[in-house]
Short mmCIF file of C-alpha atoms in Angstrom, two decimals:
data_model
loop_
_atom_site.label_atom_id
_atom_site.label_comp_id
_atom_site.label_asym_id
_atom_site.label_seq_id
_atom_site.Cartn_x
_atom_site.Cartn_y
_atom_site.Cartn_z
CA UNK A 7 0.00 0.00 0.00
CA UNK A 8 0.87 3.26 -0.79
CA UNK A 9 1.78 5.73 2.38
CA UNK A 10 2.50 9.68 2.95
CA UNK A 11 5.05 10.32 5.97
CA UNK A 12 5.63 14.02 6.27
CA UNK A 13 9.60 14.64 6.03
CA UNK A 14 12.19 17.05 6.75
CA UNK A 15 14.17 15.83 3.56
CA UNK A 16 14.13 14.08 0.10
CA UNK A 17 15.50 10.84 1.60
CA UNK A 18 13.90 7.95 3.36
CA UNK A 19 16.93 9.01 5.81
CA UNK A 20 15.22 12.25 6.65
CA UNK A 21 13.90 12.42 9.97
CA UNK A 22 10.18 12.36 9.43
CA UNK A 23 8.62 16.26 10.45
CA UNK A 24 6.25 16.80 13.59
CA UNK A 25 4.07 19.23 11.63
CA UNK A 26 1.64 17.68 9.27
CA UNK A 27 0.29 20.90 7.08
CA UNK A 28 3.26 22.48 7.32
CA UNK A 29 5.82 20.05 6.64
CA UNK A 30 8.47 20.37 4.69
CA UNK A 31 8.07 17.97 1.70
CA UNK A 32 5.37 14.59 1.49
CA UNK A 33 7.41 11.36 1.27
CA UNK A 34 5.01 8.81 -0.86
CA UNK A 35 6.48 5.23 -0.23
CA UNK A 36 5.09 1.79 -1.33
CA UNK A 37 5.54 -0.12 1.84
CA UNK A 38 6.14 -3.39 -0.09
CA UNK A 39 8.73 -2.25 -2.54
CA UNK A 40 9.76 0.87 -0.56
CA UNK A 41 9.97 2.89 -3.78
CA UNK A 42 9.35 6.18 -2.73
CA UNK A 43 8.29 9.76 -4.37
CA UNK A 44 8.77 13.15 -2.93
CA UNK A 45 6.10 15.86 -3.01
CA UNK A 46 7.58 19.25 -2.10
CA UNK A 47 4.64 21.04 0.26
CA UNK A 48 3.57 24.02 -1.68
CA UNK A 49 1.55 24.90 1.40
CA UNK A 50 4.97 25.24 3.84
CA UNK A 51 4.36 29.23 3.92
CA UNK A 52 0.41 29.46 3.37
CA UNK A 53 -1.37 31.85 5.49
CA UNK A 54 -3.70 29.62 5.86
CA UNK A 55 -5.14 26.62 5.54
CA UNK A 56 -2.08 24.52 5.49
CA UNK A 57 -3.73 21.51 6.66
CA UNK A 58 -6.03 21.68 4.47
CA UNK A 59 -4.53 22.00 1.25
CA UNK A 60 -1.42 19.68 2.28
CA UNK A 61 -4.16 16.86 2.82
CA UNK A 62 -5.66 17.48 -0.34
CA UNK A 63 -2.43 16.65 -1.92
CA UNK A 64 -1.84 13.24 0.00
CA UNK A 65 -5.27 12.46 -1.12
CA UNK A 66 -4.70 13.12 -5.13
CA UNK A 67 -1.45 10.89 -4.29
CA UNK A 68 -3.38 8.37 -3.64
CA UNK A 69 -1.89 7.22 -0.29
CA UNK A 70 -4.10 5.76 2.45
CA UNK A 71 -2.81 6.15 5.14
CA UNK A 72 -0.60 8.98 6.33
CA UNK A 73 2.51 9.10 9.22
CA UNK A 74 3.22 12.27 10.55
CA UNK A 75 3.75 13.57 14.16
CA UNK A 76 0.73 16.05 14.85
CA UNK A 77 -2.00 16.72 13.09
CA UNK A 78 -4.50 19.22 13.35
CA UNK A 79 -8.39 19.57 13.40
CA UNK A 80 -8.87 20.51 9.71
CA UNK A 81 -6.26 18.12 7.99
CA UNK A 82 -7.95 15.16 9.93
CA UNK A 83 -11.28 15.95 8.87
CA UNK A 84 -10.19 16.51 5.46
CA UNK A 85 -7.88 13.22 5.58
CA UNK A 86 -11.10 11.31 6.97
CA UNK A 87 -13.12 12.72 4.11
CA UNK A 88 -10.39 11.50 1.49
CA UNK A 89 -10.31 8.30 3.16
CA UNK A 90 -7.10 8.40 4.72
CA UNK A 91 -5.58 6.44 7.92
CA UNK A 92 -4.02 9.28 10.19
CA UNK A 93 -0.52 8.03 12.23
CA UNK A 94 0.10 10.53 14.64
CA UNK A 95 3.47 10.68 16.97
CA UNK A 96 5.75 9.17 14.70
CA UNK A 97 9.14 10.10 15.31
CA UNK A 98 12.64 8.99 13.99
CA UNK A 99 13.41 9.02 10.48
CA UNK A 100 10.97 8.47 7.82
CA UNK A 101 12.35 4.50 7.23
CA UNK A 102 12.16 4.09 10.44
CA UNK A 103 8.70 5.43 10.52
CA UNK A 104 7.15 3.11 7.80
CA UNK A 105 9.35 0.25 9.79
CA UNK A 106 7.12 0.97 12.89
CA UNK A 107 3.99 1.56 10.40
CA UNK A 108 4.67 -2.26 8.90
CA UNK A 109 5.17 -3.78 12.07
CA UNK A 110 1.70 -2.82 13.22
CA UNK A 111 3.64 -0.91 16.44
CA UNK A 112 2.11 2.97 15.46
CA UNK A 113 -1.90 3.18 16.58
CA UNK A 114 -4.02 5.06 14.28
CA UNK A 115 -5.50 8.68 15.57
CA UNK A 116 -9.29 9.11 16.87
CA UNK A 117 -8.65 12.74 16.04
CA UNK A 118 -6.43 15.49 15.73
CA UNK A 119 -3.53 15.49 18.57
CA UNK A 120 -3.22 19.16 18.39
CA UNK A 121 -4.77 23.17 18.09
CA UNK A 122 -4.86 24.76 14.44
CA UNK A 123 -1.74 26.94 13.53
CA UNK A 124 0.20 24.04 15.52
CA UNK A 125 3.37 24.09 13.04
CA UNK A 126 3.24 28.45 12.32
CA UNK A 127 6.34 29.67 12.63
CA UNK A 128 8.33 25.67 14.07
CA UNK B 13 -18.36 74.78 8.54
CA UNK B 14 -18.58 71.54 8.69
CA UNK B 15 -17.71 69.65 11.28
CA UNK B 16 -16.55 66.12 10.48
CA UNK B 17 -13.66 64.68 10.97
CA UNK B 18 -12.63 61.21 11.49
CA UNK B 19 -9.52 60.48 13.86
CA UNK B 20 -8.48 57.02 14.18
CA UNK B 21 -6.19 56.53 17.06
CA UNK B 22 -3.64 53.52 17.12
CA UNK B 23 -0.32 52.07 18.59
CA UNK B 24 1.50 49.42 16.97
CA UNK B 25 2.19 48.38 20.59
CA UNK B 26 -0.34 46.77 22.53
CA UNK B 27 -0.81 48.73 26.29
CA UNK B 28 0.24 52.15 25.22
CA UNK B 29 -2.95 53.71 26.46
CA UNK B 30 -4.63 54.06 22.92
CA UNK B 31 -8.37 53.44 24.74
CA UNK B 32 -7.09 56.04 27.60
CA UNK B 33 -6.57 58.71 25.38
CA UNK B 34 -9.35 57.91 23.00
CA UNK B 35 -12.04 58.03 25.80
CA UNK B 36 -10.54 60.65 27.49
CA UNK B 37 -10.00 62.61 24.24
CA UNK B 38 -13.74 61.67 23.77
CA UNK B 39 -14.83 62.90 27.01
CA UNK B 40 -12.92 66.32 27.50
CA UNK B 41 -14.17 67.78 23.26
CA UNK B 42 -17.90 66.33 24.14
CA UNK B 43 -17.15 68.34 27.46
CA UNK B 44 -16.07 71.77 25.26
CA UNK B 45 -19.47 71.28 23.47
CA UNK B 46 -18.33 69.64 20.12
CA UNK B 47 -20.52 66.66 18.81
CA UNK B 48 -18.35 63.72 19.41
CA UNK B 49 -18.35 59.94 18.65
CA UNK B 50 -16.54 57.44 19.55
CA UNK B 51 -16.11 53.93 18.33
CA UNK B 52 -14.48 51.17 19.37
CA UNK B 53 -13.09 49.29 16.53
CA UNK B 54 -11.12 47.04 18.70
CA UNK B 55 -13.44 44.70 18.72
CA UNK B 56 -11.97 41.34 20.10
CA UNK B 57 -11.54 43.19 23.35
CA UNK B 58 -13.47 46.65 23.35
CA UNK B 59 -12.93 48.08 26.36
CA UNK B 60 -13.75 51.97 25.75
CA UNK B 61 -17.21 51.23 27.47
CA UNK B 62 -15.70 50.58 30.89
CA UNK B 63 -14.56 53.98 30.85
CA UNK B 64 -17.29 55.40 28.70
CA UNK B 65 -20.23 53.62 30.53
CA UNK B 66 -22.73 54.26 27.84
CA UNK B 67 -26.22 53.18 27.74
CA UNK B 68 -26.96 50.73 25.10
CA UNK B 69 -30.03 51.50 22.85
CA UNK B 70 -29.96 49.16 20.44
CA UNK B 71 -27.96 46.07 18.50
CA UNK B 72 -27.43 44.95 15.38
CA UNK B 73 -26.32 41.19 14.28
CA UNK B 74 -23.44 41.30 11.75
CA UNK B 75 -23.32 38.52 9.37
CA UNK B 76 -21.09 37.25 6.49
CA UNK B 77 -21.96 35.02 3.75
CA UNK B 78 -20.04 31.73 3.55
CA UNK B 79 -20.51 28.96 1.20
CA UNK B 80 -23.45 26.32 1.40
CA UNK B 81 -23.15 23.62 -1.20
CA UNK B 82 -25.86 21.44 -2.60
CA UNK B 83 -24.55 18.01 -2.76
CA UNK B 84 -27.48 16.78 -4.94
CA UNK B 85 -26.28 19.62 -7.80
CA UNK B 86 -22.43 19.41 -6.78
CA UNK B 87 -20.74 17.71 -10.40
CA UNK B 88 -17.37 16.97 -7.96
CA UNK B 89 -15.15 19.47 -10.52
CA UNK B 90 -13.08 20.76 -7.65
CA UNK B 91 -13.30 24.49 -9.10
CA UNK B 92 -14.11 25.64 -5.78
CA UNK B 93 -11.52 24.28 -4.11
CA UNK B 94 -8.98 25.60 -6.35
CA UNK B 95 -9.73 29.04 -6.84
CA UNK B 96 -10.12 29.34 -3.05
CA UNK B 97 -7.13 31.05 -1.51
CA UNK B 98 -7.50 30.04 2.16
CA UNK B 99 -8.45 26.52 1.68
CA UNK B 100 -11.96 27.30 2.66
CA UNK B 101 -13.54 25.23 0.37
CA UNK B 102 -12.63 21.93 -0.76
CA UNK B 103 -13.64 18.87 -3.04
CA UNK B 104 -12.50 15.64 -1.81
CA UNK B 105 -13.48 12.49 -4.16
CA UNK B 106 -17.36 13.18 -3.98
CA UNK B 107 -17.78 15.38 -1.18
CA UNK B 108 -17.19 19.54 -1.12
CA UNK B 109 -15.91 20.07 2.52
CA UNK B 110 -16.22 23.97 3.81
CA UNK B 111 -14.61 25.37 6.48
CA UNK B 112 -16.36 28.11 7.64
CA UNK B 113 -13.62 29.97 9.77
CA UNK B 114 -11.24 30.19 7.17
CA UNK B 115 -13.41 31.78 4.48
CA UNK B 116 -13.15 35.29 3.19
CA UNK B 117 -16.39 35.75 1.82
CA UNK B 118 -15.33 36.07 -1.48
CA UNK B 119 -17.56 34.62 -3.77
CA UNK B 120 -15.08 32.83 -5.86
CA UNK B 121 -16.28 29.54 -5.26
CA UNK B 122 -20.02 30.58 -5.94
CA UNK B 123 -18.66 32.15 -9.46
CA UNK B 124 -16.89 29.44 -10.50
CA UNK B 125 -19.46 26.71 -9.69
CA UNK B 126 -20.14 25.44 -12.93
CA UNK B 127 -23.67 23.52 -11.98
CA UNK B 128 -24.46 26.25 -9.58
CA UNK B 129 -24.42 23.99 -6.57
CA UNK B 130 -22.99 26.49 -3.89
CA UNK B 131 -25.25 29.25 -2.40
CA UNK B 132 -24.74 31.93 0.19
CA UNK B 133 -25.45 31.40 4.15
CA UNK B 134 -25.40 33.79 6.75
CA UNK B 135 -22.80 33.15 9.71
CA UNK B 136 -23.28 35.56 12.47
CA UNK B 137 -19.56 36.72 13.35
CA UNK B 138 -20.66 39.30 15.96
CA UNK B 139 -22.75 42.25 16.97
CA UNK B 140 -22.67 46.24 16.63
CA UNK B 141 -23.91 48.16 19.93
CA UNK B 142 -24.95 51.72 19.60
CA UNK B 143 -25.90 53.87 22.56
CA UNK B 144 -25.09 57.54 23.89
CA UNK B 145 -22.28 57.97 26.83
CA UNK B 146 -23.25 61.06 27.46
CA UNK B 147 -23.15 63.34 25.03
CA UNK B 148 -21.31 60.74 23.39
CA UNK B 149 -22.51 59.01 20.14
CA UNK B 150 -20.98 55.54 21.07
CA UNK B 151 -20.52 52.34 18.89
CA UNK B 152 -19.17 49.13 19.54
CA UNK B 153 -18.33 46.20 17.75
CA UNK B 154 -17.76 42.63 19.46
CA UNK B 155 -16.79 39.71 17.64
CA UNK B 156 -17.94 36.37 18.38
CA UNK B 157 -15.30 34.58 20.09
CA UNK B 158 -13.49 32.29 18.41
CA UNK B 159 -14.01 34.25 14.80
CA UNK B 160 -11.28 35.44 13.11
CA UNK B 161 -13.32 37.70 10.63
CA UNK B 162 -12.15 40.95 12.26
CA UNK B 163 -11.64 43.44 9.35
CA UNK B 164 -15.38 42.72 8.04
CA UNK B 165 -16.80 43.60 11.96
CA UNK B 166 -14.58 46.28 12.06
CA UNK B 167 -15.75 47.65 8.48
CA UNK B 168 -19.60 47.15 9.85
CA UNK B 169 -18.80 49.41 13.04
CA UNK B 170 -17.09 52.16 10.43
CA UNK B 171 -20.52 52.45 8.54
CA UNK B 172 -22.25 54.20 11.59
CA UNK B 173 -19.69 57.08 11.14
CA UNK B 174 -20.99 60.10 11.55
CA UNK B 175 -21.19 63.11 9.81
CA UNK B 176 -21.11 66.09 11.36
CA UNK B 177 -19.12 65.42 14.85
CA UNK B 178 -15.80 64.60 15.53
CA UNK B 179 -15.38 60.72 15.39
CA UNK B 180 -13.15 59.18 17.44
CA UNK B 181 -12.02 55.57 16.24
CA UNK B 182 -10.21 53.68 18.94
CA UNK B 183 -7.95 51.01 16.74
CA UNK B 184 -6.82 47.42 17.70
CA UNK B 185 -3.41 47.22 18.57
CA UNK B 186 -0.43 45.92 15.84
CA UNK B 187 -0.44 46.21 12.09
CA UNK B 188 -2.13 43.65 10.58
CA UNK B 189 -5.40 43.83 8.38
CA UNK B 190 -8.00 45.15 11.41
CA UNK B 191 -5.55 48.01 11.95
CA UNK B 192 -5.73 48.57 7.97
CA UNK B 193 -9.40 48.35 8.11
CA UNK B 194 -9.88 50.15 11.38
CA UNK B 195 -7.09 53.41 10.09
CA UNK B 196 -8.85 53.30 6.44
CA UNK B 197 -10.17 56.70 5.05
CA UNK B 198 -9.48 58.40 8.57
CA UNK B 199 -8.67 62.21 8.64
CA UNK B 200 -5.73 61.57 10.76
CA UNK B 201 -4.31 58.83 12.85
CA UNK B 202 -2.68 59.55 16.03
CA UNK B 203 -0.16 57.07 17.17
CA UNK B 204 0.31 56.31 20.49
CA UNK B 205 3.77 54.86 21.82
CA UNK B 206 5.82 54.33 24.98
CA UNK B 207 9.55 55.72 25.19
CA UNK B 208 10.90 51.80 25.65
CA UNK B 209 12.21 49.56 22.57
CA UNK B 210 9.43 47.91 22.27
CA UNK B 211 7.20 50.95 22.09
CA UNK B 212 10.10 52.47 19.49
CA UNK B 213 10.05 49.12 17.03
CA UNK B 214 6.35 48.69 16.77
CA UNK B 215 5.92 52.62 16.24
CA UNK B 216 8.40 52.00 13.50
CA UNK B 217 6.22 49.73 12.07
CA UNK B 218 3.01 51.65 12.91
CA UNK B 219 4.79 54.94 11.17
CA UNK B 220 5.65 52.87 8.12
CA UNK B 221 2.07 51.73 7.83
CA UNK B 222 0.39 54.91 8.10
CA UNK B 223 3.02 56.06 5.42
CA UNK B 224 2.13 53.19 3.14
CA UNK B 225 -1.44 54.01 3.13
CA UNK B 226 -1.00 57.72 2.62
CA UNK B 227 -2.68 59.03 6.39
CA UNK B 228 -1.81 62.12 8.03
CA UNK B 229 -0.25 61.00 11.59
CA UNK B 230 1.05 62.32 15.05
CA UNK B 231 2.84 60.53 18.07
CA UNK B 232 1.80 60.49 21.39
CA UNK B 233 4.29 59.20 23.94
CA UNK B 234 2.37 57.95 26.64
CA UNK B 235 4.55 57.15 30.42
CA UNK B 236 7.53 59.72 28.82
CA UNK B 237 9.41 59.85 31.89
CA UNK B 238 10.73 55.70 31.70
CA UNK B 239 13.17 53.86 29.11
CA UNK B 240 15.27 56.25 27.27
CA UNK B 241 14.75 58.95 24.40
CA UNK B 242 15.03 56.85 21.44
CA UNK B 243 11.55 57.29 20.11
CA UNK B 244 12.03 61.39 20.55
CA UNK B 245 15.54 60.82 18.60
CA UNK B 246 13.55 58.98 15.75
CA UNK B 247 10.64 61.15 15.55
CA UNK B 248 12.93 64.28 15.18
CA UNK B 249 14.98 62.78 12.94
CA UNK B 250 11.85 61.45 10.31
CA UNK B 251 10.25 65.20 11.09
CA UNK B 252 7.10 62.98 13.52
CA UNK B 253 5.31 65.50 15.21
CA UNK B 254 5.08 64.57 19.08
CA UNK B 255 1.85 66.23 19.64
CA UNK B 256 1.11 65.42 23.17
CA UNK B 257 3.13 63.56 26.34
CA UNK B 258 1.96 61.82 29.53
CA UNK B 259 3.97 60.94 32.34
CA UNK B 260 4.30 57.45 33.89
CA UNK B 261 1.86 58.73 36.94
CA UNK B 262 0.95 56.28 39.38
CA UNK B 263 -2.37 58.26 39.72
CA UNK B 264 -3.03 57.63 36.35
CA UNK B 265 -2.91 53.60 36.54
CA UNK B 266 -5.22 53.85 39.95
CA UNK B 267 -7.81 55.80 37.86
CA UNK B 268 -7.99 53.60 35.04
CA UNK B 269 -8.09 50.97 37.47
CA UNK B 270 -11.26 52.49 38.96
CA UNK B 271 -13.08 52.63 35.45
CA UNK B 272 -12.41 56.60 35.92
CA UNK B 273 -11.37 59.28 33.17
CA UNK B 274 -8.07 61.41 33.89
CA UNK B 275 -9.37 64.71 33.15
CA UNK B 276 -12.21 64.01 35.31
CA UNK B 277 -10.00 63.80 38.47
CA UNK B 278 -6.86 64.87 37.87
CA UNK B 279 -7.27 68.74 37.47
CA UNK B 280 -3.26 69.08 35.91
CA UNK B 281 -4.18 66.84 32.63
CA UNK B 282 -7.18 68.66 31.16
CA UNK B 283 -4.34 71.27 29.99
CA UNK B 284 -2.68 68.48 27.45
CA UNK B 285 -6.06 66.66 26.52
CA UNK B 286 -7.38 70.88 25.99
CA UNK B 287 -4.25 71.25 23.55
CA UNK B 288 -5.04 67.93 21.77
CA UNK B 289 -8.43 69.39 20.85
CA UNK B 290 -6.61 72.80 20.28
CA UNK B 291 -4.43 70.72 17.64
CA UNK B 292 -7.70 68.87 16.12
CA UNK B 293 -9.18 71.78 15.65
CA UNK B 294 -6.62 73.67 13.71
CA UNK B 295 -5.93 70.36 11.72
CA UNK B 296 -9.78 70.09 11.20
CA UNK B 297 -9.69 74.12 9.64
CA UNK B 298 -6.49 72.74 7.28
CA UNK B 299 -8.65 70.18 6.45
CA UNK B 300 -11.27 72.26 5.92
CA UNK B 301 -9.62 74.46 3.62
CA UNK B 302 -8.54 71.51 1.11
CA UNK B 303 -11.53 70.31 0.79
#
């Protein structure tokens, strides 16, 4: 299946990033071949509506389910709209991440883990 | 002659004493006889009433328009979504999710709607209060809490601007888009900073806004006597004129503690707040004389 892990780098060695709309780029890897494809986030510098628009691009990705390490209110409820698994907490880097994702050891999110405008100015 | 004149008086600062010298501003010209109104345009916190204490006659509900879509009509193009700027609106697979509290009222996404699926509806985002303090025409605006739609409340608020008095518009603090709205088409802005850096960088950026949008300004320097003289050094040097100064009087803090006006018990500071108006007026004659 095909996952998004938000990343601070173009590398599966990048440590994955805490903020979900604001990330830096959207690391698209197939967790049985581990090929991977990297989305720059157009929405890093938004004013607003990060969440928003960065789920919207996971979604057209196609990925179902998404690793990241805090989400907010709108980019769940867009996520859940599109269909996508939310992975909150996920630390480490972003192999490391889909490790913990394949080895059933990250629990899905009931919600969002944190306020809007969480990752403004991080 | 006539007699309007619209003074809008802001801080980039927050705390400088903008509502203290608004209301008392207010207070002392309605006390000289002139027609004066004041409005509080800060309005996630308006606090001009405390001092004020006007009588209420009558509210008003202010409302924007945000999108409603019709799922039935909705063809799933995404158009909305992408000509939306804030991410208010978006189509994911077959549903149009909206997000109230990020949308501009716009219209975009109505215009663009190919099968006309996505109508107008009303969202309250807070109320206008009008009433009399006085002699005082007073208007406030409050915004719901929890909206962020302040520059369309504070534009509702600017509509009951009167005519023929002297309208005083007390300004949120900063300089982001309320203070734009809230400064917009005024006569003249006053600016009202404290002699510290802080006071000194967000004047800066108070002086360059007023600047940018082309508005006749003055400084006030409000508790002159603490920090150091760096805001008198920078408004000689870029020609500011520093039209009226307050001392960091204990009194002062006790009175506005108290809900009380200065110039109502403090004998020695109707002589400044009596050259403010002296200034107005002959600003209001220049004025005048353009027009």
């Amino acid at each position: 299946m095909k996952i998004a892990v938000t990343s601070t780098g173009r590398t599966l060695d990048s440590q994955v990033d805490p903020r979900f709309g604001r990330a830096a780029c959207f690391i698209v890897v197939d967790t049985e071949t581990m090929d991977f494809s990297v989305i720059e986030n157009e929405s890093v510098a938004a004013a607003g509506g990060a969440g928003i628009s960065s789920a919207k691009v996971v979604i057209d990705a196609g990925a179902e389910a998404v690793l990241t390490g805090n989400c907010g209110p709108n980019a769940e409820r867009t996520l859940t709209a599109g269909g996508v698994k939310l992975y909150t907490g996920a630390t480490g880097t972003v192999a490391e991440a889909v490790e913990l994702f394949k080895s059933g050891k990250l629990t899905q999110a009931s919600g969002p883990n944190v306020e809007p405008h969480f990752g403004m100015d991080k | 002659m006539p007699d309007d004149f619209v003074i809008a008086i802001a801080s980039g600062k927050g705390g400088t004493g903008k509502t203290t010298i608004a209301t008392n501003l207010a207070h002392y010209a309605a006390r000289l006889g002139q027609k004066v109104q004041y409005l509080d345009c800060d309005v996630e916190e308006p606090n001009g009433h405390i001092f004020l204490k006007p009588k209420i006659d009558r509210s008003q509900q202010v409302t924007i328009d945000i999108p409603q879509v019709d799922l039935e009509k909705c063809i799933g193009c995404g158009k909305c979504g992408e000509i939306c700027q804030y991410s208010a609106i978006i189509c994911i697979k077959e549903n149009v999710l909206t997000f109230e509290q990020l949308c501009h009222s716009c219209g975009g996404c109505m215009r663009v709607c190919p099968a006309d699926a996505i109508k107008p509806k009303p969202l309250n985002i807070g109320d206008i209060e009008l009433g009399k303090a006085g002699d005082i025409n007073f208007v406030q605006g409050k915004l719901c809490i929890g909206y962020v739609r302040t520059p369309s409340l504070i534009k509702e608020v600017k509509k009951h601007i009167k005519q023929d008095c002297l309208a005083i518009i007390d300004v949120p603090p900063g300089t982001s888009c309320p203070v734009v709205e809230a400064v917009k088409g005024a006569d003249f802005v006053l600016l009202v900073t404290e002699p510290t850096p802080f006071g000194l960088n967000d004047l800066k950026l108070a002086v360059d806004l007023t600047r940018e949008m082309n508005l006749p300004f003055a400084v006030v320097i409000n508790r002159y006597d603490i920090g150091n003289d760096d805001v008198e050094k920078y408004c000689e040097a870029e020609n500011i004129d520093v039209i009226m100064r307050l001392p960091d009087d204990r009194r002062i803090a006790e009175i506005y503690s108290t809900g009380q006006m200065i110039v109502d018990v403090l004998g020695e500071y109707k002589q400044p707040f009596s050259k403010l108006c002296e200034y107005l007026d002959t600003l209001k004659v220049k004025l005048n004389e353009k027009r």
